[in-house]
PDB file of C-alpha atoms in Angstrom:
ATOM      1  CA  UNK S  89     -23.031 -15.267 -11.832  1.00 62.00           C
ATOM      2  CA  UNK S  90     -21.343 -16.265 -15.074  1.00 69.00           C
ATOM      3  CA  UNK S  91     -21.401 -12.644 -16.263  1.00 71.00           C
ATOM      4  CA  UNK S  92     -19.663 -11.520 -13.065  1.00 72.00           C
ATOM      5  CA  UNK S  93     -16.983 -14.181 -13.544  1.00 75.00           C
ATOM      6  CA  UNK S  94     -16.488 -13.089 -17.144  1.00 84.00           C
ATOM      7  CA  UNK S  95     -16.203  -9.454 -16.069  1.00 84.00           C
ATOM      8  CA  UNK S  96     -13.578 -10.479 -13.496  1.00 84.00           C
ATOM      9  CA  UNK S  97     -11.556 -12.145 -16.273  1.00 85.00           C
ATOM     10  CA  UNK S  98     -11.828  -9.093 -18.511  1.00 90.00           C
ATOM     11  CA  UNK S  99     -10.656  -6.806 -15.700  1.00 91.00           C
ATOM     12  CA  UNK S 100      -7.689  -9.067 -14.996  1.00 88.00           C
ATOM     13  CA  UNK S 101      -6.696  -9.228 -18.676  1.00 90.00           C
ATOM     14  CA  UNK S 102      -6.821  -5.415 -18.834  1.00 93.00           C
ATOM     15  CA  UNK S 103      -4.605  -5.099 -15.779  1.00 91.00           C
ATOM     16  CA  UNK S 104      -7.451  -3.681 -13.692  1.00 93.00           C
ATOM     17  CA  UNK S 105      -6.438  -5.835 -10.752  1.00 94.00           C
ATOM     18  CA  UNK S 106      -8.411  -3.981  -8.068  1.00 95.00           C
ATOM     19  CA  UNK S 107     -11.594  -4.392 -10.097  1.00 94.00           C
ATOM     20  CA  UNK S 108     -10.807  -8.054 -10.763  1.00 93.00           C
ATOM     21  CA  UNK S 109     -10.277  -8.642  -7.043  1.00 95.00           C
ATOM     22  CA  UNK S 110     -13.510  -6.858  -6.192  1.00 94.00           C
ATOM     23  CA  UNK S 111     -15.443  -9.046  -8.652  1.00 93.00           C
ATOM     24  CA  UNK S 112     -13.728 -12.203  -7.368  1.00 93.00           C
ATOM     25  CA  UNK S 113     -14.732 -11.379  -3.806  1.00 95.00           C
ATOM     26  CA  UNK S 114     -18.285 -10.632  -4.900  1.00 93.00           C
ATOM     27  CA  UNK S 115     -18.567 -14.008  -6.632  1.00 93.00           C
ATOM     28  CA  UNK S 116     -17.193 -15.733  -3.523  1.00 95.00           C
ATOM     29  CA  UNK S 117     -19.694 -13.984  -1.226  1.00 96.00           C
ATOM     30  CA  UNK S 118     -22.645 -14.925  -3.401  1.00 94.00           C
ATOM     31  CA  UNK S 119     -21.539 -18.538  -3.796  1.00 95.00           C
ATOM     32  CA  UNK S 120     -21.015 -18.915  -0.050  1.00 97.00           C
ATOM     33  CA  UNK S 121     -24.532 -17.619   0.570  1.00 97.00           C
ATOM     34  CA  UNK S 122     -25.999 -19.978  -2.018  1.00 96.00           C
ATOM     35  CA  UNK S 123     -23.975 -23.154  -1.377  1.00 96.00           C
ATOM     36  CA  UNK S 124     -22.395 -22.806   2.064  1.00 95.00           C
ATOM     37  CA  UNK S 125     -18.746 -23.482   2.796  1.00 90.00           C
ATOM     38  CA  UNK S 126     -18.255 -26.988   1.388  1.00 93.00           C
ATOM     39  CA  UNK S 127     -19.028 -26.776  -2.307  1.00 96.00           C
ATOM     40  CA  UNK S 128     -16.796 -27.052  -5.344  1.00 96.00           C
ATOM     41  CA  UNK S 129     -17.953 -23.683  -6.720  1.00 95.00           C
ATOM     42  CA  UNK S 130     -16.955 -22.003  -3.450  1.00 97.00           C
ATOM     43  CA  UNK S 131     -13.534 -23.694  -3.577  1.00 97.00           C
ATOM     44  CA  UNK S 132     -13.126 -22.561  -7.207  1.00 95.00           C
ATOM     45  CA  UNK S 133     -14.052 -19.002  -6.189  1.00 95.00           C
ATOM     46  CA  UNK S 134     -11.505 -19.099  -3.336  1.00 97.00           C
ATOM     47  CA  UNK S 135      -8.865 -20.156  -5.850  1.00 96.00           C
ATOM     48  CA  UNK S 136      -9.847 -17.211  -8.085  1.00 94.00           C
ATOM     49  CA  UNK S 137      -9.624 -14.758  -5.188  1.00 96.00           C
ATOM     50  CA  UNK S 138      -6.190 -16.212  -4.417  1.00 95.00           C
ATOM     51  CA  UNK S 139      -5.145 -15.651  -8.023  1.00 93.00           C
ATOM     52  CA  UNK S 140      -6.357 -12.048  -7.872  1.00 94.00           C
ATOM     53  CA  UNK S 141      -4.357 -11.420  -4.682  1.00 95.00           C
ATOM     54  CA  UNK S 142      -1.318 -13.092  -6.235  1.00 93.00           C
ATOM     55  CA  UNK S 143      -1.493 -10.893  -9.338  1.00 92.00           C
ATOM     56  CA  UNK S 144      -1.662  -7.843  -7.083  1.00 94.00           C
ATOM     57  CA  UNK S 145       1.430  -9.040  -5.214  1.00 91.00           C
ATOM     58  CA  UNK S 146      -0.468  -9.676  -1.967  1.00 92.00           C
ATOM     59  CA  UNK S 147       1.113 -13.067  -1.527  1.00 91.00           C
ATOM     60  CA  UNK S 148       0.158 -13.734   2.115  1.00 90.00           C
ATOM     61  CA  UNK S 149      -3.493 -13.109   1.350  1.00 94.00           C
ATOM     62  CA  UNK S 150      -3.245 -15.225  -1.802  1.00 94.00           C
ATOM     63  CA  UNK S 151      -1.790 -18.103   0.178  1.00 92.00           C
ATOM     64  CA  UNK S 152      -4.598 -17.840   2.774  1.00 93.00           C
ATOM     65  CA  UNK S 153      -7.202 -18.292   0.031  1.00 96.00           C
ATOM     66  CA  UNK S 154      -5.250 -21.106  -1.622  1.00 95.00           C
ATOM     67  CA  UNK S 155      -4.956 -22.981   1.676  1.00 94.00           C
ATOM     68  CA  UNK S 156      -8.691 -22.605   2.277  1.00 95.00           C
ATOM     69  CA  UNK S 157      -9.466 -23.799  -1.264  1.00 96.00           C
ATOM     70  CA  UNK S 158      -7.029 -26.692  -0.894  1.00 95.00           C
ATOM     71  CA  UNK S 159      -8.656 -27.882   2.328  1.00 94.00           C
ATOM     72  CA  UNK S 160     -12.074 -27.686   0.715  1.00 96.00           C
ATOM     73  CA  UNK S 161     -10.966 -29.601  -2.394  1.00 96.00           C
ATOM     74  CA  UNK S 162      -9.334 -32.310  -0.261  1.00 95.00           C
ATOM     75  CA  UNK S 163     -12.505 -32.566   1.809  1.00 95.00           C
ATOM     76  CA  UNK S 164     -14.620 -32.880  -1.332  1.00 95.00           C
ATOM     77  CA  UNK S 165     -12.369 -35.051  -3.521  1.00 95.00           C
ATOM     78  CA  UNK S 166      -9.438 -36.423  -1.527  1.00 93.00           C
ATOM     79  CA  UNK S 167      -5.782 -35.809  -2.372  1.00 89.00           C
ATOM     80  CA  UNK S 168      -5.733 -37.305  -5.858  1.00 90.00           C
ATOM     81  CA  UNK S 169      -7.781 -34.862  -7.929  1.00 93.00           C
ATOM     82  CA  UNK S 170      -6.981 -32.338 -10.645  1.00 94.00           C
ATOM     83  CA  UNK S 171      -8.415 -29.428  -8.665  1.00 94.00           C
ATOM     84  CA  UNK S 172      -6.202 -30.314  -5.695  1.00 94.00           C
ATOM     85  CA  UNK S 173      -3.213 -30.386  -8.057  1.00 93.00           C
ATOM     86  CA  UNK S 174      -4.236 -27.041  -9.572  1.00 94.00           C
ATOM     87  CA  UNK S 175      -4.409 -25.215  -6.262  1.00 95.00           C
ATOM     88  CA  UNK S 176      -1.120 -26.827  -5.182  1.00 93.00           C
ATOM     89  CA  UNK S 177       0.396 -25.423  -8.356  1.00 93.00           C
ATOM     90  CA  UNK S 178      -0.909 -21.965  -7.472  1.00 93.00           C
ATOM     91  CA  UNK S 179       0.598 -22.347  -3.997  1.00 92.00           C
ATOM     92  CA  UNK S 180       3.911 -23.324  -5.592  1.00 90.00           C
ATOM     93  CA  UNK S 181       3.817 -20.205  -7.751  1.00 90.00           C
ATOM     94  CA  UNK S 182       3.340 -18.068  -4.632  1.00 90.00           C
ATOM     95  CA  UNK S 183       6.234 -19.878  -2.922  1.00 86.00           C
ATOM     96  CA  UNK S 184       8.341 -19.130  -5.975  1.00 84.00           C
ATOM     97  CA  UNK S 185       7.320 -15.475  -5.928  1.00 83.00           C
ATOM     98  CA  UNK S 186       8.151 -15.251  -2.221  1.00 79.00           C
ATOM     99  CA  UNK S 187      11.582 -16.762  -2.892  1.00 73.00           C
ATOM    100  CA  UNK S 188      12.268 -14.278  -5.674  1.00 67.00           C
ATOM    101  CA  UNK S 189      11.157 -11.386  -3.489  1.00 67.00           C
ATOM    102  CA  UNK S 190      13.431 -12.561  -0.702  1.00 63.00           C
ATOM    103  CA  UNK S 191      16.336 -12.531  -3.163  1.00 53.00           C
ATOM    104  CA  UNK S 192      15.475  -9.042  -4.421  1.00 50.00           C
ATOM    105  CA  UNK S 193      14.477 -10.252  -7.888  1.00 44.00           C
ATOM    106  CA  UNK S 194      11.051  -8.607  -8.089  1.00 45.00           C
ATOM    107  CA  UNK S 195      11.552  -7.647 -11.727  1.00 43.00           C
ATOM    108  CA  UNK S 196      11.311 -11.254 -12.844  1.00 38.00           C
ATOM    109  CA  UNK S 197       8.066 -11.957 -11.019  1.00 37.00           C
ATOM    110  CA  UNK S 198       5.747  -9.976 -13.272  1.00 40.00           C
ATOM    111  CA  UNK S 199       6.596 -11.979 -16.376  1.00 38.00           C
ATOM    112  CA  UNK S 200       6.349 -15.318 -14.640  1.00 39.00           C
ATOM    113  CA  UNK S 201       3.169 -14.622 -12.684  1.00 39.00           C
ATOM    114  CA  UNK S 202       1.231 -12.847 -15.421  1.00 37.00           C
ATOM    115  CA  UNK S 203       2.873 -14.016 -18.595  1.00 38.00           C
ATOM    116  CA  UNK S 204       0.875 -17.198 -19.071  1.00 39.00           C
ATOM    117  CA  UNK S 205       4.068 -19.209 -19.042  1.00 39.00           C
ATOM    118  CA  UNK S 206       4.517 -22.843 -18.163  1.00 37.00           C
ATOM    119  CA  UNK S 207       4.249 -22.235 -14.429  1.00 40.00           C
ATOM    120  CA  UNK S 208       0.762 -20.798 -14.714  1.00 41.00           C
ATOM    121  CA  UNK S 209      -0.398 -23.696 -16.837  1.00 39.00           C
ATOM    122  CA  UNK S 210       0.834 -26.205 -14.265  1.00 41.00           C
ATOM    123  CA  UNK S 211       3.854 -27.418 -16.207  1.00 44.00           C
ATOM    124  CA  UNK S 212       6.961 -27.856 -14.149  1.00 47.00           C
ATOM    125  CA  UNK S 213       7.138 -24.995 -11.708  1.00 47.00           C
ATOM    126  CA  UNK S 214      10.327 -25.627  -9.698  1.00 47.00           C
ATOM    127  CA  UNK S 215       8.508 -25.562  -6.346  1.00 48.00           C
ATOM    128  CA  UNK S 216       5.447 -27.527  -7.451  1.00 50.00           C
ATOM    129  CA  UNK S 217       6.816 -30.953  -6.637  1.00 57.00           C
ATOM    130  CA  UNK S 218       8.083 -29.756  -3.252  1.00 55.00           C
ATOM    131  CA  UNK S 219       4.677 -28.340  -2.294  1.00 59.00           C
ATOM    132  CA  UNK S 220       2.881 -31.391  -3.587  1.00 55.00           C
ATOM    133  CA  UNK S 221       5.237 -33.742  -1.719  1.00 59.00           C
ATOM    134  CA  UNK S 222       4.942 -31.768   1.517  1.00 52.00           C
ATOM    135  CA  UNK S 223       1.181 -31.580   1.465  1.00 53.00           C
ATOM    136  CA  UNK S 224       0.710 -35.149   0.272  1.00 55.00           C
ATOM    137  CA  UNK S 225       3.116 -36.534   2.852  1.00 52.00           C
ATOM    138  CA  UNK S 226       1.422 -34.624   5.666  1.00 46.00           C
ATOM    139  CA  UNK S 227      -2.039 -35.653   4.552  1.00 49.00           C
ATOM    140  CA  UNK S 228      -1.136 -39.281   3.996  1.00 52.00           C
ATOM    141  CA  UNK S 229       0.573 -39.691   7.352  1.00 45.00           C
ATOM    142  CA  UNK S 230      -2.360 -38.251   9.269  1.00 43.00           C
ATOM    143  CA  UNK S 231      -5.416 -39.119   7.209  1.00 48.00           C
ATOM    144  CA  UNK S 232      -5.753 -42.826   7.882  1.00 45.00           C
ATOM    145  CA  UNK S 233      -4.916 -42.693  11.576  1.00 41.00           C
ATOM    146  CA  UNK S 234      -6.222 -39.306  12.661  1.00 43.00           C
ATOM    147  CA  UNK S 235      -9.680 -39.311  11.121  1.00 48.00           C
ATOM    148  CA  UNK S 236      -9.314 -35.885   9.568  1.00 46.00           C
ATOM    149  CA  UNK S 237      -6.795 -34.173  11.857  1.00 45.00           C
ATOM    150  CA  UNK S 238      -4.910 -33.107   8.727  1.00 43.00           C
ATOM    151  CA  UNK S 239      -7.678 -30.590   8.029  1.00 47.00           C
ATOM    152  CA  UNK S 240      -8.289 -27.309   9.801  1.00 48.00           C
ATOM    153  CA  UNK S 241     -11.057 -27.213  12.400  1.00 47.00           C
ATOM    154  CA  UNK S 242     -13.385 -25.479   9.921  1.00 46.00           C
ATOM    155  CA  UNK S 243     -12.720 -28.021   7.199  1.00 46.00           C
ATOM    156  CA  UNK S 244     -13.230 -30.918   9.640  1.00 44.00           C
ATOM    157  CA  UNK S 245     -16.622 -29.485  10.586  1.00 46.00           C
ATOM    158  CA  UNK S 246     -17.502 -29.048   6.915  1.00 48.00           C
ATOM    159  CA  UNK S 247     -16.509 -32.657   6.179  1.00 53.00           C
ATOM    160  CA  UNK S 248     -18.550 -33.890   9.121  1.00 49.00           C
ATOM    161  CA  UNK S 249     -15.484 -34.763  11.203  1.00 44.00           C
ATOM    162  CA  UNK S 250     -15.495 -33.502  14.777  1.00 41.00           C
TER     163      UNK S 250
END
């Protein structure tokens, strides 16, 4: 499995985004078969698939994978964990890309999304705090009282909440 993950990284660094996405999906399929749907490795793989979609510019599909990974991380670790923060950062990057696309500024996206700049390393993306505040506020307001209603139906089942 490690070799497949390494190959995915090599493809991505070479700009072979379709191959990187294919490898990311393969890793996710295998991990789901091995571990099921509530395991940290599966959540990590979902995050990687989201990154592959994001690099290809398929932002809706990227966000779907990030949301799924986020729910899994929250189920596994709670809100206050570095992996939760990491996927929130990736979601913020997608929000930023969507905002730039809406403004017709596609030319700036490539450098920010692929350039290894501060936003990719989790340092100060302009939408990061907004996403984090929105998700944290929603989770905090529902978590204590609702017994897991802040999670999707699939995540509630995976966490043992009906």
